[in-house]
JSON list of C-alpha atoms in Angstrom, two decimals:
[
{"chain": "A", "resi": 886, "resn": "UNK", "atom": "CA", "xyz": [75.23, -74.01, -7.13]},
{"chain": "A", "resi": 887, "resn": "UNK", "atom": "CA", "xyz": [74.70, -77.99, -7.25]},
{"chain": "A", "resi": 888, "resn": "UNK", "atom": "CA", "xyz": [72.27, -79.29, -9.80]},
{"chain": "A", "resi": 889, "resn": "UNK", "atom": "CA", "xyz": [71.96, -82.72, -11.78]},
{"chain": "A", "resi": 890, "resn": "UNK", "atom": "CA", "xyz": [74.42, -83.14, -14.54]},
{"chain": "A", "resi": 891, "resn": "UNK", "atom": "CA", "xyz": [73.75, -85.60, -17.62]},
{"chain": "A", "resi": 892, "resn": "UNK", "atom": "CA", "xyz": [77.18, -86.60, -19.07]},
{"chain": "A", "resi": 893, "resn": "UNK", "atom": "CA", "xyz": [77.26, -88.79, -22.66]},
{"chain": "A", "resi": 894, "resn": "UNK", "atom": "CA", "xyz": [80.53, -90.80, -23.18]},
{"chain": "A", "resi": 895, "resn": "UNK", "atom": "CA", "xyz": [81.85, -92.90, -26.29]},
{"chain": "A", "resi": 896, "resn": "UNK", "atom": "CA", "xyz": [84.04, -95.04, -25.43]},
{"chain": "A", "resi": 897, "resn": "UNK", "atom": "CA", "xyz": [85.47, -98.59, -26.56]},
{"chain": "A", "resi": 898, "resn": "UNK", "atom": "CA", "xyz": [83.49, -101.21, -25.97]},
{"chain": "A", "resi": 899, "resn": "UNK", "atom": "CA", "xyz": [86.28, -103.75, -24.24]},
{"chain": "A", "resi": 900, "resn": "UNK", "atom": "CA", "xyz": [86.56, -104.91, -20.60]},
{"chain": "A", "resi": 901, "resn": "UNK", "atom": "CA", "xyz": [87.20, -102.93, -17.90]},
{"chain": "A", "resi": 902, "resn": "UNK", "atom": "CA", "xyz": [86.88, -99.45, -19.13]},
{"chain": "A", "resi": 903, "resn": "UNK", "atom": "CA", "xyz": [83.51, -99.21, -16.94]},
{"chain": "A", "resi": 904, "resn": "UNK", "atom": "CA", "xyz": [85.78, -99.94, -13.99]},
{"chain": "A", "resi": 905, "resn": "UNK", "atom": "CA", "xyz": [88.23, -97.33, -14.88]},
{"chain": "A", "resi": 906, "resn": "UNK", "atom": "CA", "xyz": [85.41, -94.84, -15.06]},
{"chain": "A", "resi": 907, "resn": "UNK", "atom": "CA", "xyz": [83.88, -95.73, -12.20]},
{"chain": "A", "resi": 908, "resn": "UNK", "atom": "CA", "xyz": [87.47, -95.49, -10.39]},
{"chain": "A", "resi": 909, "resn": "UNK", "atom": "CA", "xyz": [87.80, -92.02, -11.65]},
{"chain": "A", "resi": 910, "resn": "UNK", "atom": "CA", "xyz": [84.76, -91.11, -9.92]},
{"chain": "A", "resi": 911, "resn": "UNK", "atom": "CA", "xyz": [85.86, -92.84, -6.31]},
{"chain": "A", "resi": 912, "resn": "UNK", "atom": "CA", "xyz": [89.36, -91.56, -6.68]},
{"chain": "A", "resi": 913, "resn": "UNK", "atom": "CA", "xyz": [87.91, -87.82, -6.73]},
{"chain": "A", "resi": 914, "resn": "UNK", "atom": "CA", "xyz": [85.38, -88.31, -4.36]},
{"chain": "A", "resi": 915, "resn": "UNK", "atom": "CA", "xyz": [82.68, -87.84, -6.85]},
{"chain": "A", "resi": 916, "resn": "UNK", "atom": "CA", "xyz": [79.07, -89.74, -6.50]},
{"chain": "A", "resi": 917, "resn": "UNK", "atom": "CA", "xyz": [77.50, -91.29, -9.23]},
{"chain": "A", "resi": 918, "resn": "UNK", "atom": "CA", "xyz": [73.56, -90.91, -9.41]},
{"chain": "A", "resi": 919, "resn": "UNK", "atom": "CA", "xyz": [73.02, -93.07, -12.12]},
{"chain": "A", "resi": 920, "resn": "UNK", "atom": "CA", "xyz": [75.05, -95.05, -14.58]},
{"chain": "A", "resi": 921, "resn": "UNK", "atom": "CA", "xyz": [73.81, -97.01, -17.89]},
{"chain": "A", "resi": 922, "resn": "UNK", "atom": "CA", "xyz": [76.12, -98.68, -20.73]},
{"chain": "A", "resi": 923, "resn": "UNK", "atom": "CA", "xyz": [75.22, -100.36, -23.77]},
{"chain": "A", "resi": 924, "resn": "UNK", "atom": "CA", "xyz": [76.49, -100.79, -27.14]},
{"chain": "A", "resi": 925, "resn": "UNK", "atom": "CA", "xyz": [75.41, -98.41, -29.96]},
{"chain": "A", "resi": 926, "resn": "UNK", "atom": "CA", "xyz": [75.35, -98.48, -33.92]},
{"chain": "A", "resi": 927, "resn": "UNK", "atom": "CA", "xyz": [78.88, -99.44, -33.97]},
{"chain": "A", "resi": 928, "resn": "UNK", "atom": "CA", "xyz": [79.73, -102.76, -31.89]},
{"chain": "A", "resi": 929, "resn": "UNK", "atom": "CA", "xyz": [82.90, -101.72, -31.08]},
{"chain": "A", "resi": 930, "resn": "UNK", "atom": "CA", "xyz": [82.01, -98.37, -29.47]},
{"chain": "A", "resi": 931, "resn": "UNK", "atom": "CA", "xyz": [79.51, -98.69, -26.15]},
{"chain": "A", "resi": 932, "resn": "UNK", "atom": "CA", "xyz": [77.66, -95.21, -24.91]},
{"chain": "A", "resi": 933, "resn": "UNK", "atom": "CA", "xyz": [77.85, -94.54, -20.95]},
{"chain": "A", "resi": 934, "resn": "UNK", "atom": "CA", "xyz": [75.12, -92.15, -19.79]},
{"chain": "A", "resi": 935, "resn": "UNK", "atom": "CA", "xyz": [76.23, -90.85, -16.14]},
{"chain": "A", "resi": 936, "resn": "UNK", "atom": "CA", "xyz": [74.70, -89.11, -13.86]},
{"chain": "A", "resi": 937, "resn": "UNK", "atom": "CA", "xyz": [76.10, -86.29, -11.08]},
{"chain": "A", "resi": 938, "resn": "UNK", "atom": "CA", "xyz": [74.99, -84.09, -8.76]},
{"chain": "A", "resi": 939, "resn": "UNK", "atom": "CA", "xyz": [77.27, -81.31, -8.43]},
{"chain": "A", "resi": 940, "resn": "UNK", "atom": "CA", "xyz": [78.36, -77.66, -9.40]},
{"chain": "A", "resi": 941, "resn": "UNK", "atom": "CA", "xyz": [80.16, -76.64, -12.97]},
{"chain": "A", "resi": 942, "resn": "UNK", "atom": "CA", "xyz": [83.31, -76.58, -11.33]},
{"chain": "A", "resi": 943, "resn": "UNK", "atom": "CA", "xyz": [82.57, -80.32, -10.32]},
{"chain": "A", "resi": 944, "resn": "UNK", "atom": "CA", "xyz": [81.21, -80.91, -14.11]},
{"chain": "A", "resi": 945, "resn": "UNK", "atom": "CA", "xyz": [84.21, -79.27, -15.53]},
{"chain": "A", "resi": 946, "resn": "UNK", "atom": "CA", "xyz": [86.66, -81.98, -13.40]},
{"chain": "A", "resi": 947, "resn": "UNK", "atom": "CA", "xyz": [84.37, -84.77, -14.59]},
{"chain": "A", "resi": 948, "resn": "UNK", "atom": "CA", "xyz": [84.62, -84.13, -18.30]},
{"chain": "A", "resi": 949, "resn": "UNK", "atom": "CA", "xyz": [88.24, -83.59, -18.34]},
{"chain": "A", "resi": 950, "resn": "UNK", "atom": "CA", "xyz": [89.56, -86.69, -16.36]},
{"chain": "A", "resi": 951, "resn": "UNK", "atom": "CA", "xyz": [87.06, -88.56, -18.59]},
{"chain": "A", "resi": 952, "resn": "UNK", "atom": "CA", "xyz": [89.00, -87.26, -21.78]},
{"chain": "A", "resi": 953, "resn": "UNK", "atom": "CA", "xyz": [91.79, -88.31, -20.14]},
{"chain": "A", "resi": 954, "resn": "UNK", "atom": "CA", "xyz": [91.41, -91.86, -20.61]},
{"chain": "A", "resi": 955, "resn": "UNK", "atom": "CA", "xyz": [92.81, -93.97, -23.18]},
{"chain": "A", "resi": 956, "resn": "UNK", "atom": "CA", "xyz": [89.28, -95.72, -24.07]},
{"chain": "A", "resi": 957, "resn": "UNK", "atom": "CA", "xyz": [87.21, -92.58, -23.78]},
{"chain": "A", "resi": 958, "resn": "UNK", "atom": "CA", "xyz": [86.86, -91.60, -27.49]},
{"chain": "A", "resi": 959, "resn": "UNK", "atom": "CA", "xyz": [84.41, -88.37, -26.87]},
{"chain": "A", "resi": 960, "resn": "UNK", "atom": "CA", "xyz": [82.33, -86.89, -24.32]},
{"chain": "A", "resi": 961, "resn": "UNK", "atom": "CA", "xyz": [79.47, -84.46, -23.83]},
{"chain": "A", "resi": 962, "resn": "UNK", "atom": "CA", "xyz": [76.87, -83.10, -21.48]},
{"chain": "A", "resi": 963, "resn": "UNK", "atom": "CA", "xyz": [73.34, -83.53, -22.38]},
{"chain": "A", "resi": 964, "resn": "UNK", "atom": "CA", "xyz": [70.93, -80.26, -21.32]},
{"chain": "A", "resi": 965, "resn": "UNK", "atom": "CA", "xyz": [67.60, -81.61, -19.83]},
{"chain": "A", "resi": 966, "resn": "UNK", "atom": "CA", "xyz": [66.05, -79.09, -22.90]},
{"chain": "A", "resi": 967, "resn": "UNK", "atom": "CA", "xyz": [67.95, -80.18, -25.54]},
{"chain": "A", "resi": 968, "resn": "UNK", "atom": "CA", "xyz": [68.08, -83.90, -25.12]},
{"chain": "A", "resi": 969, "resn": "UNK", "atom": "CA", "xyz": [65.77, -86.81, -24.59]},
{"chain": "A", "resi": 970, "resn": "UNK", "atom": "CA", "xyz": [66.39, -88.88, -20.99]},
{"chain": "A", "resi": 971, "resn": "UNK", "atom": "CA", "xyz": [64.41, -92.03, -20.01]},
{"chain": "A", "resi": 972, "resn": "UNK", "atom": "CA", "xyz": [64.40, -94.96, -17.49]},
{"chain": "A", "resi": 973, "resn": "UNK", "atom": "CA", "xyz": [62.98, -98.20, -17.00]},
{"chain": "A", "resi": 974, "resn": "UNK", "atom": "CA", "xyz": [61.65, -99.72, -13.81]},
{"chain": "A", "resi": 975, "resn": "UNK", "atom": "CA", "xyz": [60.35, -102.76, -13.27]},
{"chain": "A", "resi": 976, "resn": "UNK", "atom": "CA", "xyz": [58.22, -103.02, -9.96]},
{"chain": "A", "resi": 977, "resn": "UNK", "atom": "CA", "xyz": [57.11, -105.89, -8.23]},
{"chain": "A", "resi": 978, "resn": "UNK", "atom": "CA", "xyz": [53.88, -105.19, -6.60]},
{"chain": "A", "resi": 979, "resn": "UNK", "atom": "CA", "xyz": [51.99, -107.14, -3.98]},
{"chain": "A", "resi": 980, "resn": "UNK", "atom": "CA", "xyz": [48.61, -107.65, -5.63]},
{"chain": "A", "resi": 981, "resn": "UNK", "atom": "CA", "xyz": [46.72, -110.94, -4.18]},
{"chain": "A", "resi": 982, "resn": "UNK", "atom": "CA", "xyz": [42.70, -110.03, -4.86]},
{"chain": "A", "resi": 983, "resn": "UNK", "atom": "CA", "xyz": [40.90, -108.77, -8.60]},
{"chain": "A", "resi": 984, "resn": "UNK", "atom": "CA", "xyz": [40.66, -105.30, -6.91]},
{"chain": "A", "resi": 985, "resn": "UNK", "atom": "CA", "xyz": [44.29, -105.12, -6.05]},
{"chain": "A", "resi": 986, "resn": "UNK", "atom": "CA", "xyz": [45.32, -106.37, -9.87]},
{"chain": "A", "resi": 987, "resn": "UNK", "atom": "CA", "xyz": [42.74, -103.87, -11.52]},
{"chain": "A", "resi": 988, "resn": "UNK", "atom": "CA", "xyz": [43.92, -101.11, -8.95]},
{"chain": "A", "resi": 989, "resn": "UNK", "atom": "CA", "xyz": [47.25, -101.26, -10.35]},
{"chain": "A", "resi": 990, "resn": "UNK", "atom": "CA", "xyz": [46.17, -102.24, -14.25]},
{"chain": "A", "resi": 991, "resn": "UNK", "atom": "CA", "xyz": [44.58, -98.74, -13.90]},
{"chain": "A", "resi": 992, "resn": "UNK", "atom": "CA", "xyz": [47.37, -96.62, -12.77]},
{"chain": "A", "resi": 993, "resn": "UNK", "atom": "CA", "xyz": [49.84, -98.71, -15.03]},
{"chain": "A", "resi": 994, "resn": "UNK", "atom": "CA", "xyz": [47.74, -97.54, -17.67]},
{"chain": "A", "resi": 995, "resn": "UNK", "atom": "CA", "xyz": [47.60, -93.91, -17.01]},
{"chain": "A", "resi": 996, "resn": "UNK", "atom": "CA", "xyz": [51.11, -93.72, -16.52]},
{"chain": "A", "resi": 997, "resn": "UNK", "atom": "CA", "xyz": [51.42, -95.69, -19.79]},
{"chain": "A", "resi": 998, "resn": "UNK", "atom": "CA", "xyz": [53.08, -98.30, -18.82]},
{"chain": "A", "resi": 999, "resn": "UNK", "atom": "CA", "xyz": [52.71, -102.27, -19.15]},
{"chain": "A", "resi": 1000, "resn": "UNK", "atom": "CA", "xyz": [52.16, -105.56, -16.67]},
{"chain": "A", "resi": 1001, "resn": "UNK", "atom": "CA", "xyz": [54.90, -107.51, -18.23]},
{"chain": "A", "resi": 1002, "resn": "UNK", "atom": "CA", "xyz": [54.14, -110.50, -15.76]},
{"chain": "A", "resi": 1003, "resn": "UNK", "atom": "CA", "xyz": [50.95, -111.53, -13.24]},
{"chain": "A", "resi": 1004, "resn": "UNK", "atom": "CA", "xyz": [51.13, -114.29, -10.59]},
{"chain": "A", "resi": 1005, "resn": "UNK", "atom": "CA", "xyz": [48.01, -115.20, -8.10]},
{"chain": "A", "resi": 1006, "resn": "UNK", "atom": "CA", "xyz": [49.79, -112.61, -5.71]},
{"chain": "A", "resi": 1007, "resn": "UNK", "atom": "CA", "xyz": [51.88, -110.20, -7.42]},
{"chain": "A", "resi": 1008, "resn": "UNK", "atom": "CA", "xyz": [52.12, -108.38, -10.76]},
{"chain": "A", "resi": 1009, "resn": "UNK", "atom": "CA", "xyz": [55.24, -106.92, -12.31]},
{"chain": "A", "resi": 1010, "resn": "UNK", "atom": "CA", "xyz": [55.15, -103.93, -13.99]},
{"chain": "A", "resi": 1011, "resn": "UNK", "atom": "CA", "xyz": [56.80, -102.12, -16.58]},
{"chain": "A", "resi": 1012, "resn": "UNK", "atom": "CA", "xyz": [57.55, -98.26, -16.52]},
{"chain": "A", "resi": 1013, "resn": "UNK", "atom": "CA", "xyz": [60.02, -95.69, -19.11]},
{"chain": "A", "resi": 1014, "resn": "UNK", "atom": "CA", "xyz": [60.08, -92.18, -18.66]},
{"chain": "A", "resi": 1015, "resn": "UNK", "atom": "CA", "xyz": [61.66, -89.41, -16.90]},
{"chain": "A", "resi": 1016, "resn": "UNK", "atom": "CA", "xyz": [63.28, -90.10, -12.98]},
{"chain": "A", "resi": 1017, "resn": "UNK", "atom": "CA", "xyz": [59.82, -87.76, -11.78]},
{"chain": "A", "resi": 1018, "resn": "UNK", "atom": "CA", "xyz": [57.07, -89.87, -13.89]},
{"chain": "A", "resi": 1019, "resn": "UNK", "atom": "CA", "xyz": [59.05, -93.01, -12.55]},
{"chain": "A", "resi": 1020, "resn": "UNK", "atom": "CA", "xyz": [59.16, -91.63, -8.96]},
{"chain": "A", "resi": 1021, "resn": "UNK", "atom": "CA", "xyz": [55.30, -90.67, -8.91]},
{"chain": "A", "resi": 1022, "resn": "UNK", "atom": "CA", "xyz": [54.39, -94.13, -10.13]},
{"chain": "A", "resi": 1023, "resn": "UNK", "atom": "CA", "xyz": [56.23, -95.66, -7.23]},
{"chain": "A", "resi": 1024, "resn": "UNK", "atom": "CA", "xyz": [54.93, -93.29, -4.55]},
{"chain": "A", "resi": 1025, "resn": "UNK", "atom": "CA", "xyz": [51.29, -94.31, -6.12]},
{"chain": "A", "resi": 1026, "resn": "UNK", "atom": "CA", "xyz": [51.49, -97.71, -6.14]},
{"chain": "A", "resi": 1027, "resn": "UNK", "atom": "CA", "xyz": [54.00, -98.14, -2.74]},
{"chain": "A", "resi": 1028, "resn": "UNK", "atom": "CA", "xyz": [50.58, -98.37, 0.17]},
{"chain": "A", "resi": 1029, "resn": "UNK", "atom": "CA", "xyz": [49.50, -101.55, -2.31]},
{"chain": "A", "resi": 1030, "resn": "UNK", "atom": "CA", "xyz": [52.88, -103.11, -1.45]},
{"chain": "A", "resi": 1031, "resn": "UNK", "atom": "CA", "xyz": [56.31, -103.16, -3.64]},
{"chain": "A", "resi": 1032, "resn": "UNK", "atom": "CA", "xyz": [57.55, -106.61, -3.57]},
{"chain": "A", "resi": 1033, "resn": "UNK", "atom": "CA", "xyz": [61.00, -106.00, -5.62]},
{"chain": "A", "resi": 1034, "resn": "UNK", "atom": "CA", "xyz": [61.92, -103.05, -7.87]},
{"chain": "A", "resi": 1035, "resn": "UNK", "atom": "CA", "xyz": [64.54, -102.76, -10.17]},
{"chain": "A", "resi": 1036, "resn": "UNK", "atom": "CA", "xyz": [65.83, -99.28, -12.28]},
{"chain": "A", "resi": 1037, "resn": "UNK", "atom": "CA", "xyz": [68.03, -98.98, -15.23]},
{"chain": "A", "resi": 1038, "resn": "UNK", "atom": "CA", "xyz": [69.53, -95.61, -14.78]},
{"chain": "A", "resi": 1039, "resn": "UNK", "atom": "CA", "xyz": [68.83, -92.77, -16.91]},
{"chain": "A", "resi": 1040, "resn": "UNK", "atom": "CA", "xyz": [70.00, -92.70, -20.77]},
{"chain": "A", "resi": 1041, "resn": "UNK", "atom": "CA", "xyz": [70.04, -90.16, -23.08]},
{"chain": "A", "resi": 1042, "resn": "UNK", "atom": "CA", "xyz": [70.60, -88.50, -26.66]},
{"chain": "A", "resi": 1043, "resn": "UNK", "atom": "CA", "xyz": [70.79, -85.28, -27.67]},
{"chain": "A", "resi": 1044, "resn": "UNK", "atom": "CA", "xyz": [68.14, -83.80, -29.56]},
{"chain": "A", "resi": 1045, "resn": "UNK", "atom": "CA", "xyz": [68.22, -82.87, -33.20]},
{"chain": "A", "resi": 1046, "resn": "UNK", "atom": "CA", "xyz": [70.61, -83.58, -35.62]},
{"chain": "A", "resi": 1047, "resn": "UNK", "atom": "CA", "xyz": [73.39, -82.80, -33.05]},
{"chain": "A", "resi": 1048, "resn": "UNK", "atom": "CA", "xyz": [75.58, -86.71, -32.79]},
{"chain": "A", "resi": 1049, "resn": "UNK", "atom": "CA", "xyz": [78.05, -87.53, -30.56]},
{"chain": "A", "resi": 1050, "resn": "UNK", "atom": "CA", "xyz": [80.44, -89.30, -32.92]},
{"chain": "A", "resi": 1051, "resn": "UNK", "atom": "CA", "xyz": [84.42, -90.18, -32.88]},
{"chain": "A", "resi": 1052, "resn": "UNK", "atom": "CA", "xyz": [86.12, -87.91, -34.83]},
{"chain": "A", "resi": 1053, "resn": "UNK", "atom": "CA", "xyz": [86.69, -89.31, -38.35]}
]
């Protein structure tokens, strides 16, 4: 059965190891939903969040061709239940009258998020949370008009004390 699959990796933080990931994935046909890197506690180590739809057989492949690289140091997947997952979005949105701006200062505020920038026709907004709260926000606001979006990808950490660490 196919379902969404959250994958944590460690891995060196030194160029081109995102393209060898990604090439794994193309190489084996697989599709990447999401991607997000960025450096953690250690500057020399950079966590990659990825995202795949696809069955445990499929999962299984993944993890194993990921250990299989030199710069990979560990990898994990991440259970919706037992870890924390967010993305941003930042949405452009077409809002040229005071009704139109207070329209979408209300929703943005129900959905807890913030207008990072206004302009006479268009205010940018600022949304973190899970793919669904980011999706229903967009499908809200989309009949005032969505200018320009952009999304970061999900990332993740496990919940708990549980760490993904290199192995001392």
């Amino acid at each position: 059965m196919e379902h969404r699959h959250v994958i944590s990796a460690l891995v060196l933080n030194k160029p081109g190891v995102l393209q060898r990931i990604s090439g794994l994935f193309t190489r084996r046909g697989f599709n990447i939903s999401s991607i997000s890197v960025g450096t953690t506690e250690n500057p020399q180590i950079s966590r990659v969040t990825i995202v795949v739809n696809g069955d445990d057989k499929i999962l299984e492949q993944v993890v194993k061709q990921l250990n299989k690289l030199i710069d990979v140091i560990k990898v994990s997947e991440l259970e919706e239940k037992k870890s924390v997952q967010r993305e941003l979005c930042l949405i452009k949105i077409y809002a040229p009258t005071e009704s139109a701006k207070s329209q979408v200062i209300q929703y943005t505020s129900i959905f807890r998020g913030n207008v990072v920038d206004l302009s006479p026709e268009s205010m940018i907004v600022e949304i973190t949370g899970s793919e669904d709260k980011i999706n229903a926000f967009i499908e809200l606001v989309r009949p005032l008009g969505i200018k320009e979006m952009a999304r970061t990808g999900l990332t993740a950490l496990a919940r708990g004390p549980k760490v993904l660490k290199p192995k001392s």
